[in-house]
Amino acid sequence: MMETNSKVLKVTSFISEMKDVARSFKENDLNVGFVPTMGCLHEGHLNLIKKSLESCDRTVVSIFVNQTQFGPNEDLHSYPRQLQSDIEKLEEVGVDVLFHPTNEEMYPSGHKTSLQVNKITKSLCGKSRPSLFIGVSTVVLKLFNIVQPNKAFFGEKDWQQLAVIEALVEDLNLDIALIRVPIVREADGLAMSSRNCYLSPQDRITALSLSRSLKQAVDVIRQGTTSSKVISHLIQQCLLEKGGLEIDYISICDPKSFKEKEQICGRTLIALAVKIGKSRLIDNCVIEEF
Amino acid sequence: MMETNSKVLKVTSFISEMKDVARSFKENDLNVGFVPTMGCLHEGHLNLIKKSLESCDRTVVSIFVNQTQFGPNEDLHSYPRQLQSDIEKLEEVGVDVLFHPTNEEMYPSGHKTSLQVNKITKSLCGKSRPSLFIGVSTVVLKLFNIVQPNKAFFGEKDWQQLAVIEALVEDLNLDIALIRVPIVREADGLAMSSRNCYLSPQDRITALSLSRSLKQAVDVIRQGTTSSKVISHLIQQCLLEKGGLEIDYISICDPKSFKEKEQICGRTLIALAVKIGKSRLIDNCVIEEF
C-alpha cells in the first residue's frame, strides 16, 4: 500500500490567524520550522521543506509574491503563480500550515516601514536590482514576526539574500536559527528556480551555460589557475559561446563581504546573473579553501 | 514605619543574559512592561515606570545612550550620564531588571542593519535631525527583540518618536502594546527632560517660554482663533520675547501624519523645538476636537 500523509494542511491568508496558530505552537512548546517562498514550488523548495519536516515539530510554509522586492521593470506581474498545485504539493509532503496573505494584508495602506541591510547589498544582485534587498529584508522580518519560527530554511541559490537575512537576524537580535540548504539542480545541472518555467525550449538549453561555466571555472581552479581575471574571462566565453544570453554580472568575491577578489585564495564565491529571454537567472558555487 | 521595597534589582549589560531573563518571564507566563530610556532619570521616566509597575507583573528598564540617533554636531558626548543615581532610583521604586548594554554590545563591529519609518519622519524633529529616527527605530526594535515585552511605555513629550514607534510596531507585526503617557512638567510648566540639566539658571527661565507659548496658543484657540498663521505668529512672539533662544520649528499639524494645517480644525498637534544655549528642547500639546 502506498504511504499517504494523514496530516491536514491548515491554510490561512490572515496575519491574526497565523499569529494564533504560532502562539498555540509556542504554548505547546513545539519547535517550528519556516520556509518562506514566493510559490510555484519546485524541488528546491520541497528540499527546504523536507529539511524542516525532518528537524522540527511543525512546519510553516508561506507563499507571498512580495511586490516590494520587484523593481518597476521587473517581472512582478508575470511571476508564475499556481496556488492550487502548490497546496497539493504541501499536503502531499505533510506541511502543517500554509500562510498565503494578500498584498493588502501584508502592506495595508499607510505601511511606511522598511529595513535596510547596508554594505553587502550594494554589489551583485543589489546593484542591478536596487529595491530587491530592502523588499526582501522587510518582508522576511514581517514574516518572522508573524510566524515566530525557531528555524528558517533558505536555499544557497540566493546566496546574497541568505547573507542579508543572516545579517538582519544577527543585527536585530532575533532568536531564529537560519539553516542554509545547498542548491538543488535538474539532472542536467540547471539550478532549480520558479523562473525556469519562463524558458522556451531553446532558452532552456542556453540556460545550461550557467552551471556549465561554473563547472569549468572550478575545474581550472583545481588545476591551479588563481587569477580572477582569467577565470572570469573563461566564464564569460562559456556563457556567450552560443548566444541568446545577456550577462548581468560575473562576480568572484568573498562569500560574506562580497568584496571582489583579484586572486582565488581562501573561501571564494563565484556568482553569476544573466538574462535569457524574459528570465533573469542566477547561479553560484563556492570554492572552499584548498 | 516607612515602606521599603524588598525587591532586588537585577542589573545586566549583556544581551544574552537579558534574553535569558526575558525567556524565564515568558515561561512563567509573566506580563512584562518595558521602559526604554537614555538614563539620567527624571520624574517623567519615573512616571512611565510607575505605569508599568501598576499594570505589569515585571518591569524592565533599559538605559542606553544610543549613539546612532545623534547627528555629528549633536550632544552625544555631553549627554548626561549618572548610572549610579539611576540605579538607586530604580531600586527605590521596585523595578525588576535594568538592562544597560555597552555600545559594543548593541552595535558590534559589522552591524549593518537599519530601520526606516518613512513619510512621518521627514518633518519636525526629523527635518533638523535627519539621523534621529533611523537611530531611534533601529535601537527600539533591537531592544524590543531582546526584552520581549508585552507592553512598552513612552512619553508624549517625544510625540513624533511615539508615532514612529507606533508605525514600526504595526508595520512589522509586533505583538507589543504601546502605552502613551502624558508629559510630566515641573511645577512652573517646563516639560521634564534629561537635557534640562544643561540649562544655566538664566536659560532655565528662558525655557519656560515653551510651555507658556503653548498655553497662550491654547487660550486664543479656545477663544475662537483658528488661523494657524496667527497662532504660529503668537507663539513665535512669546518664544522670542525675552531673547536667548533660537527657534528650530513651530509646527501646527495633524498629530498622526504631521501634515501642516492652515486652520485649527479637528485634532491638532502644536509642536515646538528651540535651542537655548547648548540645549535643544522640545514641547507640544494636542488640541482635541471641540
Tab-separated table of N, CA and C in Angstrom, chain A residues 15 19 23 105-106 108 110-120 138 141-143 145-146 148 164 167-175 256, chain B residues 15 19 23 105-106 108 110-120 138 141-143 145-146 148 164 167-175 256:
chain	number	residue	atom	x	y	z
A	15	ILE	N	-3.089	37.397	8.898
A	15	ILE	CA	-1.996	37.541	9.863
A	15	ILE	C	-2.466	37.139	11.258
A	19	LYS	N	-0.899	34.222	13.472
A	19	LYS	CA	-0.319	34.502	14.799
A	19	LYS	C	-0.940	33.613	15.882
A	23	ARG	N	1.124	31.143	18.186
A	23	ARG	CA	1.033	31.231	19.649
A	23	ARG	C	0.728	29.856	20.243
A	105	GLU	N	-3.067	42.535	3.006
A	105	GLU	CA	-2.870	42.056	4.377
A	105	GLU	C	-1.439	42.374	4.855
A	106	MET	N	-0.490	42.223	3.963
A	106	MET	CA	0.910	42.446	4.351
A	106	MET	C	1.295	43.933	4.294
A	108	PRO	N	-0.891	46.995	4.245
A	108	PRO	CA	-2.103	47.815	4.237
A	108	PRO	C	-1.738	49.268	3.938
A	110	GLY	N	-0.852	52.904	4.240
A	110	GLY	CA	-0.210	53.569	5.378
A	110	GLY	C	1.054	52.862	5.840
A	111	HIS	N	1.326	51.692	5.275
A	111	HIS	CA	2.567	50.979	5.638
A	111	HIS	C	3.760	51.836	5.243
A	112	LYS	N	4.675	52.082	6.163
A	112	LYS	CA	5.742	53.034	5.851
A	112	LYS	C	7.098	52.643	6.427
A	113	THR	N	7.236	51.385	6.854
A	113	THR	CA	8.484	50.969	7.488
A	113	THR	C	9.279	50.074	6.544
A	114	SER	N	10.555	50.309	6.441
A	114	SER	CA	11.372	49.417	5.627
A	114	SER	C	12.723	49.190	6.282
A	115	LEU	N	13.267	48.037	5.981
A	115	LEU	CA	14.505	47.603	6.606
A	115	LEU	C	15.603	47.656	5.561
A	116	GLN	N	16.764	48.093	5.993
A	116	GLN	CA	17.875	48.164	5.048
A	116	GLN	C	19.098	47.503	5.669
A	117	VAL	N	19.616	46.498	4.993
A	117	VAL	CA	20.903	45.930	5.385
A	117	VAL	C	21.934	46.595	4.474
A	118	ASN	N	22.848	47.297	5.064
A	118	ASN	CA	23.792	48.090	4.275
A	118	ASN	C	25.024	47.275	3.869
A	119	LYS	N	25.891	47.872	3.158
A	119	LYS	CA	27.194	47.317	2.733
A	119	LYS	C	27.064	46.112	1.804
A	120	ILE	N	26.569	44.978	2.311
A	120	ILE	CA	26.574	43.759	1.497
A	120	ILE	C	25.465	43.745	0.436
A	138	THR	N	12.611	43.458	4.528
A	138	THR	CA	11.406	43.928	5.220
A	138	THR	C	10.367	42.818	5.299
A	141	LEU	N	11.431	39.960	7.696
A	141	LEU	CA	11.276	40.333	9.105
A	141	LEU	C	9.806	40.274	9.516
A	142	LYS	N	8.926	40.791	8.662
A	142	LYS	CA	7.481	40.731	8.952
A	142	LYS	C	7.048	39.262	9.107
A	143	LEU	N	7.444	38.434	8.165
A	143	LEU	CA	7.046	37.020	8.211
A	143	LEU	C	7.598	36.337	9.473
A	145	ASN	N	8.188	37.755	12.314
A	145	ASN	CA	7.406	38.242	13.455
A	145	ASN	C	6.019	37.602	13.512
A	146	ILE	N	5.483	37.296	12.356
A	146	ILE	CA	4.148	36.688	12.297
A	146	ILE	C	4.217	35.194	12.620
A	148	GLN	N	6.911	33.441	13.897
A	148	GLN	CA	7.680	33.142	15.119
A	148	GLN	C	8.382	31.787	15.062
A	164	VAL	N	22.123	38.527	3.559
A	164	VAL	CA	21.334	39.670	4.022
A	164	VAL	C	20.446	39.243	5.195
A	167	ALA	N	22.440	38.708	8.292
A	167	ALA	CA	22.808	39.986	8.918
A	167	ALA	C	21.636	40.560	9.703
A	168	LEU	N	20.438	40.500	9.145
A	168	LEU	CA	19.302	41.110	9.856
A	168	LEU	C	18.947	40.319	11.105
A	169	VAL	N	19.065	39.004	11.045
A	169	VAL	CA	18.775	38.185	12.230
A	169	VAL	C	19.769	38.501	13.344
A	170	GLU	N	21.034	38.617	12.965
A	170	GLU	CA	22.057	38.917	13.969
A	170	GLU	C	21.918	40.355	14.479
A	171	ASP	N	21.808	41.304	13.574
A	171	ASP	CA	21.785	42.713	13.970
A	171	ASP	C	20.532	43.072	14.761
A	172	LEU	N	19.424	42.433	14.461
A	172	LEU	CA	18.179	42.762	15.169
A	172	LEU	C	17.929	41.830	16.350
A	173	ASN	N	18.937	41.008	16.673
A	173	ASN	CA	18.885	40.188	17.890
A	173	ASN	C	17.719	39.214	17.906
A	174	LEU	N	17.418	38.644	16.744
A	174	LEU	CA	16.334	37.661	16.664
A	174	LEU	C	16.842	36.278	17.078
A	175	ASP	N	15.966	35.510	17.711
A	175	ASP	CA	16.333	34.143	18.112
A	175	ASP	C	15.838	33.138	17.087
A	256	LYS	N	31.197	36.343	2.203
A	256	LYS	CA	30.496	37.063	3.280
A	256	LYS	C	30.403	38.562	3.010
B	15	ILE	N	23.316	41.172	26.361
B	15	ILE	CA	22.121	40.801	25.614
B	15	ILE	C	21.711	39.373	25.944
B	19	LYS	N	18.202	38.283	27.529
B	19	LYS	CA	17.315	37.353	26.815
B	19	LYS	C	16.927	36.164	27.699
B	23	ARG	N	13.211	35.214	28.664
B	23	ARG	CA	12.697	33.863	28.398
B	23	ARG	C	12.055	33.276	29.652
B	105	GLU	N	28.145	46.119	22.707
B	105	GLU	CA	27.192	45.018	22.839
B	105	GLU	C	26.018	45.211	21.861
B	106	MET	N	25.590	46.455	21.724
B	106	MET	CA	24.435	46.727	20.861
B	106	MET	C	24.832	46.845	19.388
B	108	PRO	N	27.957	45.727	17.618
B	108	PRO	CA	29.280	45.122	17.403
B	108	PRO	C	29.780	45.467	16.004
B	110	GLY	N	30.615	45.384	12.337
B	110	GLY	CA	29.931	44.623	11.295
B	110	GLY	C	28.424	44.818	11.309
B	111	HIS	N	27.908	45.522	12.306
B	111	HIS	CA	26.463	45.793	12.350
B	111	HIS	C	26.085	46.637	11.133
B	112	LYS	N	25.093	46.203	10.371
B	112	LYS	CA	24.819	46.915	9.117
B	112	LYS	C	23.339	47.050	8.794
B	113	THR	N	22.479	46.810	9.785
B	113	THR	CA	21.040	46.843	9.520
B	113	THR	C	20.422	48.093	10.133
B	114	SER	N	19.580	48.753	9.384
B	114	SER	CA	18.873	49.901	9.961
B	114	SER	C	17.441	49.941	9.473
B	115	LEU	N	16.623	50.521	10.309
B	115	LEU	CA	15.188	50.549	10.068
B	115	LEU	C	14.795	51.969	9.710
B	116	GLN	N	13.913	52.090	8.757
B	116	GLN	CA	13.473	53.431	8.368
B	116	GLN	C	11.958	53.459	8.329
B	117	VAL	N	11.388	54.369	9.117
B	117	VAL	CA	9.957	54.643	9.010
B	117	VAL	C	9.852	55.877	8.120
B	118	ASN	N	9.182	55.723	6.998
B	118	ASN	CA	9.154	56.807	6.018
B	118	ASN	C	7.994	57.770	6.273
B	119	LYS	N	7.876	58.766	5.470
B	119	LYS	CA	6.791	59.754	5.469
B	119	LYS	C	6.751	60.596	6.747
B	120	ILE	N	6.400	60.005	7.889
B	120	ILE	CA	6.208	60.810	9.104
B	120	ILE	C	7.517	61.242	9.756
B	138	THR	N	15.673	51.813	14.901
B	138	THR	CA	16.535	50.620	14.888
B	138	THR	C	16.813	50.138	16.311
B	141	LEU	N	13.656	48.677	18.018
B	141	LEU	CA	13.332	47.324	17.532
B	141	LEU	C	14.287	46.294	18.152
B	142	LYS	N	15.572	46.627	18.207
B	142	LYS	CA	16.537	45.717	18.831
B	142	LYS	C	16.156	45.473	20.297
B	143	LEU	N	15.871	46.547	21.005
B	143	LEU	CA	15.519	46.406	22.430
B	143	LEU	C	14.237	45.578	22.596
B	145	ASN	N	13.211	43.237	20.641
B	145	ASN	CA	13.548	41.835	20.361
B	145	ASN	C	14.321	41.196	21.515
B	146	ILE	N	15.089	41.992	22.214
B	146	ILE	CA	15.883	41.472	23.338
B	146	ILE	C	15.019	41.302	24.586
B	148	GLN	N	11.572	41.505	24.796
B	148	GLN	CA	10.320	40.770	24.533
B	148	GLN	C	9.173	41.228	25.439
B	164	VAL	N	6.425	57.279	15.350
B	164	VAL	CA	7.361	56.430	14.596
B	164	VAL	C	7.352	55.016	15.172
B	167	ALA	N	4.226	53.200	14.313
B	167	ALA	CA	4.259	52.727	12.919
B	167	ALA	C	5.096	51.469	12.795
B	168	LEU	N	6.239	51.431	13.448
B	168	LEU	CA	7.098	50.251	13.282
B	168	LEU	C	6.483	49.020	13.938
B	169	VAL	N	5.819	49.213	15.064
B	169	VAL	CA	5.165	48.068	15.727
B	169	VAL	C	4.055	47.516	14.839
B	170	GLU	N	3.281	48.415	14.252
B	170	GLU	CA	2.184	47.973	13.390
B	170	GLU	C	2.730	47.364	12.097
B	171	ASP	N	3.647	48.064	11.450
B	171	ASP	CA	4.134	47.618	10.137
B	171	ASP	C	4.931	46.319	10.228
B	172	LEU	N	5.630	46.129	11.330
B	172	LEU	CA	6.450	44.915	11.458
B	172	LEU	C	5.715	43.807	12.211
B	173	ASN	N	4.419	44.024	12.455
B	173	ASN	CA	3.556	42.972	13.016
B	173	ASN	C	4.022	42.479	14.379
B	174	LEU	N	4.502	43.421	15.200
B	174	LEU	CA	4.929	43.056	16.552
B	174	LEU	C	3.727	42.995	17.491
B	175	ASP	N	3.793	42.082	18.461
B	175	ASP	CA	2.715	41.980	19.445
B	175	ASP	C	3.081	42.720	20.720
B	256	LYS	N	-1.092	62.694	13.583
B	256	LYS	CA	-0.669	61.382	13.085
B	256	LYS	C	0.200	61.487	11.832
